[in-house]
mmCIF file of C-alpha atoms and ligand atoms in Angstrom:
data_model
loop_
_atom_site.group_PDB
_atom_site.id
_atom_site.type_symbol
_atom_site.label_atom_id
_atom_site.label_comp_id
_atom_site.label_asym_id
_atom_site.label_seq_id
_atom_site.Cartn_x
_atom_site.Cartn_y
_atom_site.Cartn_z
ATOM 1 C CA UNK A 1 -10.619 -7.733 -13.775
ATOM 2 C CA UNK A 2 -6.911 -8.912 -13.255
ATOM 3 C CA UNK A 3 -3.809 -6.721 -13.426
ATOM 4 C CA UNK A 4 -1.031 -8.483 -14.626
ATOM 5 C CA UNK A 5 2.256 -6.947 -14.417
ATOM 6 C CA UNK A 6 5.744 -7.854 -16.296
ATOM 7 C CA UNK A 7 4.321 -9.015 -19.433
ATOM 8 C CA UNK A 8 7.650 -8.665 -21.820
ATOM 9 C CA UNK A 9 7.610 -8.297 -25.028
ATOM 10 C CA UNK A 10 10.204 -7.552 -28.384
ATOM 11 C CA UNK A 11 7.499 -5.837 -30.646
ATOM 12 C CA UNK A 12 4.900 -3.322 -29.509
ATOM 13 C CA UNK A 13 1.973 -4.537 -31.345
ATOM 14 C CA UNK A 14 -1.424 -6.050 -29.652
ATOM 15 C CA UNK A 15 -0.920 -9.668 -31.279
ATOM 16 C CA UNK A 16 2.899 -10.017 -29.610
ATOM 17 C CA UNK A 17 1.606 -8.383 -26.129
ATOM 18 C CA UNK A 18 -1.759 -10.633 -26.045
ATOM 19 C CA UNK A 19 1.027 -13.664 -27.133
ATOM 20 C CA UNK A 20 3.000 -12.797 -24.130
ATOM 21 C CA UNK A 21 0.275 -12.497 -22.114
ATOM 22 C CA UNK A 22 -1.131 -15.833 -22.791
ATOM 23 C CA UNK A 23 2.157 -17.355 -22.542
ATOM 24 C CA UNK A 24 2.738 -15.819 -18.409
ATOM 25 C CA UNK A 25 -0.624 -16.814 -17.355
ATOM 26 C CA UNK A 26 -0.737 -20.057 -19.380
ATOM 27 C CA UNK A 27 -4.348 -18.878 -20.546
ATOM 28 C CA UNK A 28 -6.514 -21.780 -21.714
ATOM 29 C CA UNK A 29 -8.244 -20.439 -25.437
ATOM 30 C CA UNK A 30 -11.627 -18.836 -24.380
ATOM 31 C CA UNK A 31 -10.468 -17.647 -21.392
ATOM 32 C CA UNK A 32 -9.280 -14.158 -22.504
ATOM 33 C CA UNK A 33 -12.301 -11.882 -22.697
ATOM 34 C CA UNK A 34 -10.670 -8.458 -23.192
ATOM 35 C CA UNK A 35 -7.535 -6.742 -22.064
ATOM 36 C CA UNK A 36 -6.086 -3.144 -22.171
ATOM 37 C CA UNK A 37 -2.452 -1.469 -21.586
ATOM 38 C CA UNK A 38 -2.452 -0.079 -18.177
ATOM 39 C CA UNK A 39 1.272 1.256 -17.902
ATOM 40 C CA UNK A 40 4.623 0.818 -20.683
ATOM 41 C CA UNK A 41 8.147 0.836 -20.073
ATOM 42 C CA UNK A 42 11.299 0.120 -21.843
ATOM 43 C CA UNK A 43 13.923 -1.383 -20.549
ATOM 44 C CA UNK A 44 16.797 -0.711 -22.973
ATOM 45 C CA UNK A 45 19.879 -0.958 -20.549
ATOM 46 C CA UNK A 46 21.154 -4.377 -22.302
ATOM 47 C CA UNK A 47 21.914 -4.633 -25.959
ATOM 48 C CA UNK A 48 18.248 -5.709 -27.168
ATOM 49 C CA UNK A 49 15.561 -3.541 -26.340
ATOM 50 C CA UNK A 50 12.665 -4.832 -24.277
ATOM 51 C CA UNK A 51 8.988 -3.672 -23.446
ATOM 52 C CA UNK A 52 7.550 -4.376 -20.391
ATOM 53 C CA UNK A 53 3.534 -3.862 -19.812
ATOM 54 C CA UNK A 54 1.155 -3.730 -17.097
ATOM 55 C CA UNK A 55 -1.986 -5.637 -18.321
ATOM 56 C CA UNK A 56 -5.425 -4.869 -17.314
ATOM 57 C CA UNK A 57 -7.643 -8.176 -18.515
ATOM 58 C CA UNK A 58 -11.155 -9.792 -17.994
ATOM 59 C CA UNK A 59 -10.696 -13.478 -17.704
ATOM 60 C CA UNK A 60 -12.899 -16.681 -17.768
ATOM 61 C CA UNK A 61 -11.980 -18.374 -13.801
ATOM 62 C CA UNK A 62 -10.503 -15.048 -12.578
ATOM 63 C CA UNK A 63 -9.764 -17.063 -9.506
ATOM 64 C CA UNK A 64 -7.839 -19.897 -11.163
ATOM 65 C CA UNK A 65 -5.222 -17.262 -12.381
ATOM 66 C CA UNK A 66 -5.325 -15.120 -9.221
ATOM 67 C CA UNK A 67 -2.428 -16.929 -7.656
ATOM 68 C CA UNK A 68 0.021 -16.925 -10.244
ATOM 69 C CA UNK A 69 3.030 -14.386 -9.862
ATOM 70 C CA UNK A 70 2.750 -10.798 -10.638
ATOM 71 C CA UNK A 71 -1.409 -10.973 -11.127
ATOM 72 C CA UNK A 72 -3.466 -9.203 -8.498
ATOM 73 C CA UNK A 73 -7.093 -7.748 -8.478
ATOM 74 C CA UNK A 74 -7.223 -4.679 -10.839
ATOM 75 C CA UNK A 75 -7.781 -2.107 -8.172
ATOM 76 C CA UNK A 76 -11.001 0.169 -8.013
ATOM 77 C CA UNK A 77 -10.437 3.777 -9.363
ATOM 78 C CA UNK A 78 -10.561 5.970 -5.852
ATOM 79 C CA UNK A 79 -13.151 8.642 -6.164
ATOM 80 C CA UNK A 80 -11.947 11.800 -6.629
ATOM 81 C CA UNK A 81 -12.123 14.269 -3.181
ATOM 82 C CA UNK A 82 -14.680 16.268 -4.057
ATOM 83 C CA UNK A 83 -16.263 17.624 -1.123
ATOM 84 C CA UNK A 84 -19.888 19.772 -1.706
ATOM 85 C CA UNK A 85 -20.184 23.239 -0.349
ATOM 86 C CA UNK A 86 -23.038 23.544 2.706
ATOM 87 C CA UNK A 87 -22.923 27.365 2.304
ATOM 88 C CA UNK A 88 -24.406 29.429 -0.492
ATOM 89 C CA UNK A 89 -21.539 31.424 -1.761
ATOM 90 C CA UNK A 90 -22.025 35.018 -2.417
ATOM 91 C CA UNK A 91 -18.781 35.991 -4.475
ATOM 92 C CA UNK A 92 -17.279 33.085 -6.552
ATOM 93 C CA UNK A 93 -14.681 30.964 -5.296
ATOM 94 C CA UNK A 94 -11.191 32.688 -6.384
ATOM 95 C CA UNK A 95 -7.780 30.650 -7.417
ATOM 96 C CA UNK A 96 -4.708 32.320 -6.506
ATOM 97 C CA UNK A 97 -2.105 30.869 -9.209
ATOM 98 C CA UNK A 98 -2.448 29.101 -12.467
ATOM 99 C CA UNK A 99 0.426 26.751 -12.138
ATOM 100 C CA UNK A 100 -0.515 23.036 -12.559
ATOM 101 C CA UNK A 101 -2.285 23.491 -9.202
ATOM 102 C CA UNK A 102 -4.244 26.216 -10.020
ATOM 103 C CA UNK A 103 -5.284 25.015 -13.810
ATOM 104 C CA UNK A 104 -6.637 21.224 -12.539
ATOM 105 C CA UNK A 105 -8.466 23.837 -9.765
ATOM 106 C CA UNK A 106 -9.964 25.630 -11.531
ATOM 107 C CA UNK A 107 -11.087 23.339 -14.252
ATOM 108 C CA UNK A 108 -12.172 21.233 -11.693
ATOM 109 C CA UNK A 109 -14.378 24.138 -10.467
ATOM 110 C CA UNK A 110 -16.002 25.065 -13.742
ATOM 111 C CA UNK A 111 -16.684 21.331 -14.819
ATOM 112 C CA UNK A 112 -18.556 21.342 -11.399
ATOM 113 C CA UNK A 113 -20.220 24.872 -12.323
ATOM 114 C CA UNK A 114 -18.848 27.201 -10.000
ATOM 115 C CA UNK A 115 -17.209 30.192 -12.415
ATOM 116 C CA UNK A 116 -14.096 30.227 -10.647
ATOM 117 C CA UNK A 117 -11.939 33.793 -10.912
ATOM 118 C CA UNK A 118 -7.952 33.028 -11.420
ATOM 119 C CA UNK A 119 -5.680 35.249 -10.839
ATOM 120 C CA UNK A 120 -2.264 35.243 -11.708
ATOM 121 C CA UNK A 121 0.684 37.582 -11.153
ATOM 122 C CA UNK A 122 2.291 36.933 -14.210
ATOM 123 C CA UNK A 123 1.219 37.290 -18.200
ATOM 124 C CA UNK A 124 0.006 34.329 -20.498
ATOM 125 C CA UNK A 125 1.688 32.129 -21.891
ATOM 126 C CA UNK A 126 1.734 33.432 -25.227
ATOM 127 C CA UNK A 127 3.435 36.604 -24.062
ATOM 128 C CA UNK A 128 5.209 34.727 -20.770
ATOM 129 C CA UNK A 129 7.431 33.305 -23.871
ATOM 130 C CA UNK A 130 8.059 36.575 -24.972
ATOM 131 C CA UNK A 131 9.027 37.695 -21.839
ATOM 132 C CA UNK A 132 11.319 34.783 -20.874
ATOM 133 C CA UNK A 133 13.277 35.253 -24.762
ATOM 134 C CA UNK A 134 13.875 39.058 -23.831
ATOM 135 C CA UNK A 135 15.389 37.653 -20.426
ATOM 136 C CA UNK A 136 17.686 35.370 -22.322
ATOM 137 C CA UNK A 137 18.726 37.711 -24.925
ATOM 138 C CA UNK A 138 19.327 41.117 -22.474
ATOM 139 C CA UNK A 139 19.231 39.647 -18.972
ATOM 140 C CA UNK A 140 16.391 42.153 -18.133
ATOM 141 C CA UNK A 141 13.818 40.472 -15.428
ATOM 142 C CA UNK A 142 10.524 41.237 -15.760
ATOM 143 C CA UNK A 143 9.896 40.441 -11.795
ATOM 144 C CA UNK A 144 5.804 39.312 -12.645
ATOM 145 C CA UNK A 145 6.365 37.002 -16.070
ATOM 146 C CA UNK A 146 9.466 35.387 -16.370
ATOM 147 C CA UNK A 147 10.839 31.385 -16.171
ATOM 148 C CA UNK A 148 8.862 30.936 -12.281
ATOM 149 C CA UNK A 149 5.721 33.095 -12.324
ATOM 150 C CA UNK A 150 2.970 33.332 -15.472
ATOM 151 C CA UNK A 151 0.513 31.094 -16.938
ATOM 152 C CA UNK A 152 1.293 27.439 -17.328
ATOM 153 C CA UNK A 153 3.677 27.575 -13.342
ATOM 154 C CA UNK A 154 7.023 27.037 -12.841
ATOM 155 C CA UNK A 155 8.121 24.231 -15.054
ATOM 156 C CA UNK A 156 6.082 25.430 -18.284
ATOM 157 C CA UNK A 157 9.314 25.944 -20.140
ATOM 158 C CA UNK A 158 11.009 23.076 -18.992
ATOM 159 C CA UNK A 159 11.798 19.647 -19.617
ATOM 160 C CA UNK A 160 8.332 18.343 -19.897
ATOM 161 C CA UNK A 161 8.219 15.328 -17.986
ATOM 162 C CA UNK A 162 5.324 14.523 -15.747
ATOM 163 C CA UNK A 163 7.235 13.118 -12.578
ATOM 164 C CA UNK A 164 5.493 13.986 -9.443
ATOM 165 C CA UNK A 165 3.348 11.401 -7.710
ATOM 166 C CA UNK A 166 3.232 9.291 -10.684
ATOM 167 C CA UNK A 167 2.631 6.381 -8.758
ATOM 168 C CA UNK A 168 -0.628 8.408 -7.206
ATOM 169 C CA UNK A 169 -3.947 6.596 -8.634
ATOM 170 C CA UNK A 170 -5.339 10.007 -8.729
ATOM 171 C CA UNK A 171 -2.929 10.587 -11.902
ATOM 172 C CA UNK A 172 -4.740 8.643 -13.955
ATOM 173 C CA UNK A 173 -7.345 11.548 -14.117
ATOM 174 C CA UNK A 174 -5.015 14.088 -14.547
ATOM 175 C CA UNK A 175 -3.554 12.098 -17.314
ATOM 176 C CA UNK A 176 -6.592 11.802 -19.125
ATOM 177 C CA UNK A 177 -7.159 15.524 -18.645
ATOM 178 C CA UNK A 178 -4.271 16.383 -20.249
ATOM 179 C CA UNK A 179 -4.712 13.979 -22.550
ATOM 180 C CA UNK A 180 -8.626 15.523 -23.723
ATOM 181 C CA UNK A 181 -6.675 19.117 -24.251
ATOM 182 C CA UNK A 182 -3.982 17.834 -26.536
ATOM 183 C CA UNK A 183 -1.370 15.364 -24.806
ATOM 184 C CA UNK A 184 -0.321 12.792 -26.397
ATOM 185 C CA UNK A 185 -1.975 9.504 -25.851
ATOM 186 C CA UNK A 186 1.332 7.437 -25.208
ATOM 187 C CA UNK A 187 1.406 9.580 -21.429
ATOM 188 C CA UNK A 188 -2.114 7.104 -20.342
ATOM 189 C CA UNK A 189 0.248 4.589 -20.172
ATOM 190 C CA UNK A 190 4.183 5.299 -20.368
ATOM 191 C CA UNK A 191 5.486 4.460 -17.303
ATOM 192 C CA UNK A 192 7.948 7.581 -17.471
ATOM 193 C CA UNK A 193 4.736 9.791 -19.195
ATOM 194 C CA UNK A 194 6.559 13.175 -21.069
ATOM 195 C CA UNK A 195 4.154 15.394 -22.803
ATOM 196 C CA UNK A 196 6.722 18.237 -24.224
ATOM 197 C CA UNK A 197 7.579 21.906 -23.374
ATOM 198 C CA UNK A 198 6.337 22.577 -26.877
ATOM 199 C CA UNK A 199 3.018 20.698 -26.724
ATOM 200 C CA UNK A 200 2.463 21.943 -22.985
ATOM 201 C CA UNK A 201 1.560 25.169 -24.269
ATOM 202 C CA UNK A 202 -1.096 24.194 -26.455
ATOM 203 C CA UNK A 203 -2.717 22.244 -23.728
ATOM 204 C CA UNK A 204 -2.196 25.421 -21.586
ATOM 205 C CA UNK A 205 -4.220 27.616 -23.809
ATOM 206 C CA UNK A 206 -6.884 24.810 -24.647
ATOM 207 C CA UNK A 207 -7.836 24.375 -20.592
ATOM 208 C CA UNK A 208 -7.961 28.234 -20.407
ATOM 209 C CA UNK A 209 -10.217 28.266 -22.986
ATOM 210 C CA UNK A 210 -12.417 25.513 -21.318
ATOM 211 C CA UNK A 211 -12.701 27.627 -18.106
ATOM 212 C CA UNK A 212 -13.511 30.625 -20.003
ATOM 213 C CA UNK A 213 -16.155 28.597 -21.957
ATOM 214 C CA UNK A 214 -17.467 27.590 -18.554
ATOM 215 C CA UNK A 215 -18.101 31.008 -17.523
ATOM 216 C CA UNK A 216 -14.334 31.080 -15.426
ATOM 217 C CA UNK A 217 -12.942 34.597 -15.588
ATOM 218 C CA UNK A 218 -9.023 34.683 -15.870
ATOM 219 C CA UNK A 219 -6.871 37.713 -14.765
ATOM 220 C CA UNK A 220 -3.739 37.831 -15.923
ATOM 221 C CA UNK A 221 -0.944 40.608 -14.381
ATOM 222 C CA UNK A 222 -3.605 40.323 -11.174
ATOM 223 C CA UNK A 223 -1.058 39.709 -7.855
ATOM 224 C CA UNK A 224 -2.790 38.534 -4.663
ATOM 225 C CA UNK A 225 -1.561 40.891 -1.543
ATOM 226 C CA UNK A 226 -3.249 40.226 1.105
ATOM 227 C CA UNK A 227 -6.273 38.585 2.781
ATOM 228 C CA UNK A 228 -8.617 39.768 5.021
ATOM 229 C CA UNK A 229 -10.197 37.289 7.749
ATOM 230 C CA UNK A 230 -13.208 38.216 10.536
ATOM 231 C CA UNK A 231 -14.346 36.186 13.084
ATOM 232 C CA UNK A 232 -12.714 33.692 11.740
ATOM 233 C CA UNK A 233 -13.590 33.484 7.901
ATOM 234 C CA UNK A 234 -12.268 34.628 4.962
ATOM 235 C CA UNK A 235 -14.082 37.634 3.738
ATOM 236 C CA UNK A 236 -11.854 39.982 1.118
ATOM 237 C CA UNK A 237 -8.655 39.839 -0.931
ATOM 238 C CA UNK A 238 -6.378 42.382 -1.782
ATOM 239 C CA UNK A 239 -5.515 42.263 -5.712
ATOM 240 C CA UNK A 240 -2.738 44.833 -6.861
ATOM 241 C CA UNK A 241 -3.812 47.072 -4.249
ATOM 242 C CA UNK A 242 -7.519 46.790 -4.207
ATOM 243 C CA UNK A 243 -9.373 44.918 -1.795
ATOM 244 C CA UNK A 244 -12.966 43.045 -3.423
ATOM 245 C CA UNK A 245 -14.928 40.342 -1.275
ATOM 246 C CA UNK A 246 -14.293 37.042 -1.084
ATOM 247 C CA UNK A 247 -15.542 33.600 0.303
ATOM 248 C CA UNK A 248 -13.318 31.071 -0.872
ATOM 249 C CA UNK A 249 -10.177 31.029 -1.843
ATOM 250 C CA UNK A 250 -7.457 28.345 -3.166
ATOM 251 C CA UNK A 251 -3.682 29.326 -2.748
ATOM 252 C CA UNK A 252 -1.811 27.530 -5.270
ATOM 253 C CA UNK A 253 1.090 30.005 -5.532
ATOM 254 C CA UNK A 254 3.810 27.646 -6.108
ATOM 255 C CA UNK A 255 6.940 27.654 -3.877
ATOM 256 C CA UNK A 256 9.102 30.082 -5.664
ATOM 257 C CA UNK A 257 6.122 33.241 -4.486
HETATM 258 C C1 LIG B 301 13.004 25.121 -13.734
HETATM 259 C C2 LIG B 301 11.993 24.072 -13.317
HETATM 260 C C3 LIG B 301 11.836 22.920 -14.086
HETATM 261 C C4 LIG B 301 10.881 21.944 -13.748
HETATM 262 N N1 LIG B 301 10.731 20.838 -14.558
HETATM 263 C C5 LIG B 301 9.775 19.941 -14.265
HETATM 264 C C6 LIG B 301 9.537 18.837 -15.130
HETATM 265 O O1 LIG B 301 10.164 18.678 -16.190
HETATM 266 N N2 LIG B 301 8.592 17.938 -14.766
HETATM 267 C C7 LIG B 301 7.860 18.099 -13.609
HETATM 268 O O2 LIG B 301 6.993 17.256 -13.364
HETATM 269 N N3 LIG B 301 8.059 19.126 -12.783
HETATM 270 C C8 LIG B 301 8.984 20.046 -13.086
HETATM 271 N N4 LIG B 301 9.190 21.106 -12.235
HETATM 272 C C9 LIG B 301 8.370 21.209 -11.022
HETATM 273 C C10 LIG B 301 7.011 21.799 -11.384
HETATM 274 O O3 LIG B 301 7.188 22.948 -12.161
HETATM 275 C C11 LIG B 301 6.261 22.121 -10.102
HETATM 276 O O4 LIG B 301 6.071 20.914 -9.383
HETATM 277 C C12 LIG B 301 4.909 22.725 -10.433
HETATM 278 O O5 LIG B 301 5.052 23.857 -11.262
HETATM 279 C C13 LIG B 301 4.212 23.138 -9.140
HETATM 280 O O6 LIG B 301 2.938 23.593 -9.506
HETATM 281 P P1 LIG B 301 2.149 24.653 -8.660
HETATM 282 O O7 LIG B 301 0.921 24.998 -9.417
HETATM 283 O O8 LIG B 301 2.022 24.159 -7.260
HETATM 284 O O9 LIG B 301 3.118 25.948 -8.538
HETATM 285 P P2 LIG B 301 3.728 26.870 -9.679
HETATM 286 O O10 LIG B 301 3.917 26.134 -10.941
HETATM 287 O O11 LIG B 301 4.892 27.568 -9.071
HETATM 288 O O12 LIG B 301 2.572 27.940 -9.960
HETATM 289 C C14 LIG B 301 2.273 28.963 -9.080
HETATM 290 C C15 LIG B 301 1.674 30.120 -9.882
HETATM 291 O O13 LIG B 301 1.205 31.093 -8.965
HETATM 292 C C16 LIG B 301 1.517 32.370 -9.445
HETATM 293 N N5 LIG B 301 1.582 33.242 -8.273
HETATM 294 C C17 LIG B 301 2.514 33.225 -7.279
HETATM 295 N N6 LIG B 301 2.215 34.150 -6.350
HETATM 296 C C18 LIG B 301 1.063 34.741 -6.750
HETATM 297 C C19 LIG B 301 0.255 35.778 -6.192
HETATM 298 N N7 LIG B 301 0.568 36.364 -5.027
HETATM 299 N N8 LIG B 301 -0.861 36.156 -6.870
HETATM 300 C C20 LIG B 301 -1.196 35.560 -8.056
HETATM 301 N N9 LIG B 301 -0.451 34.582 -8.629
HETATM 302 C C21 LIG B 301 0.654 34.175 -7.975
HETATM 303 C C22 LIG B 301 2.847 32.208 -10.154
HETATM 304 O O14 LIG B 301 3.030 33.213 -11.122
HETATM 305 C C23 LIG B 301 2.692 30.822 -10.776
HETATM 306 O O15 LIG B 301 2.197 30.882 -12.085
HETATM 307 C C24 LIG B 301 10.119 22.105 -12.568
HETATM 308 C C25 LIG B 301 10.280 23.266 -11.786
HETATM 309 C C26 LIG B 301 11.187 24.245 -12.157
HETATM 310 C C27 LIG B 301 11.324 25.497 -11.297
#
């Protein structure tokens, strides 16, 4: 498999792209077996508006095409870091958070069986929104669910745009995880990818759900204290006040805590 990058086009559909593509690598007929978009960008700083696509294809004589310019070996996907546990755990593994960090987490831990428990300071999302309109409207803070702290993180009701570490190849399966709870399709391969304030908090609700389906339990107004640590290992946290065993934990409390 070949990636083959600046492949410009006027029109979006798959008969001008494959055209284009043809054209850059001077295919011979035959020699095109199957391609797919990998990334899409516009380029609209001049007065026509121009596409610009990263092409993943399977070709007759990769090698033949291998030294033309901007075509290089489709790289492997890297295997996601997914280390096994060698200890039995006793409690089950706890997330501190449920920011971005804390949602892929935790979903990661319940696709992989292990009934996380979240907990997070602030309210859902549903009534986070609430909270944040009754902010706007009389300047009251509620200092546990407001703009920084609640279900979805810190950017939930922002912009939308997915910008960090787009460039990451571990995106791509974050992309299509979003993507399987709602996204739209167009962020698998927009260079730029934007999913939406408004559709982020469907997709918020939908992974909840999954974990909960999973057997995940979710606490909501549940603020991590403190954590106790013997002989060196972790063995309780304190949760508004109360301490209750734990094993394993994952701090993804955001910078703003
Ligand atoms: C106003 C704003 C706009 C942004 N816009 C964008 C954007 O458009 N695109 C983009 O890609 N990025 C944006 N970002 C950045 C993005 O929000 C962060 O990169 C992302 O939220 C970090 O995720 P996180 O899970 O590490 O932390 P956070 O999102 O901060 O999540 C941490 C969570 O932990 C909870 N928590 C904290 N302390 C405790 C505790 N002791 N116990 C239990 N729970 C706790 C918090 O309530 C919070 O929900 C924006 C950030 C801000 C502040």
């Amino acid at each position: 498999m070949l990636r083959i990058s600046q492949v410009k086009t006027r029109d979006t559909d798959r008969r001008s792209i494959e055209h284009a593509l043809m054209k850059k690598l001077g295919l011979k007929n035959g020699d095109l077996k199957h391609w797919t978009i990998y990334r899409r960008s516009v380029d609209a700083r001049h007065h026509d508006v121009t596409f610009s696509w990263i092409i993943d294809a399977q070709l007759r004589n990769e090698a033949r095409y291998l030294t033309k310019k901007d075509v290089r070996p489709t790289p492997e996907k890297p295997a996601p870091f997914r280390p096994k546990g060698v200890i039995a755990l006793k409690t089950p593994p706890v997330v501190a958070g449920f920011g971005p960090a804390g949602m892929f987490a935790a979903l990661d831990l319940a696709e992989h069986g292990y009934r996380p428990i979240v907990l997070e300071r602030g309210q859902k999302i549903e009534q986070r929104r609430q909270d944040v309109d009754h902010f706007w409207k009389t300047g009251e803070l509620d200092p546990e669910s407001n703009v920084q702290f609640g279900e979805g993180g810190a950017g939930a009701f922002s912009d939308g745009k997915l910008t960090t570490r787009s460039r990451d190849p571990l995106v791509d399966e974050l992309l299509e995880t979003l993507h399987a709870h709602g996204a739209t399709p167009d962020i698998l391969v927009d260079a730029y990818p934007h999913i939406g304030t408004d559709a982020f908090e469907a997709i918020i609700q939908s992974i909840r759900r999954r974990i909960l389906e999973l057997g995940g339990e979710i606490r909501f107004g549940a603020r991590l204290e403190e954590v106790k640590i013997e002989d060196d290992r972790l063995t309780a946290i304190n949760v508004n006040g109360r301490w209750e065993p734990c094993q394993a934990l994952i701090l993804a409390l955001g910078h703003s805590a």
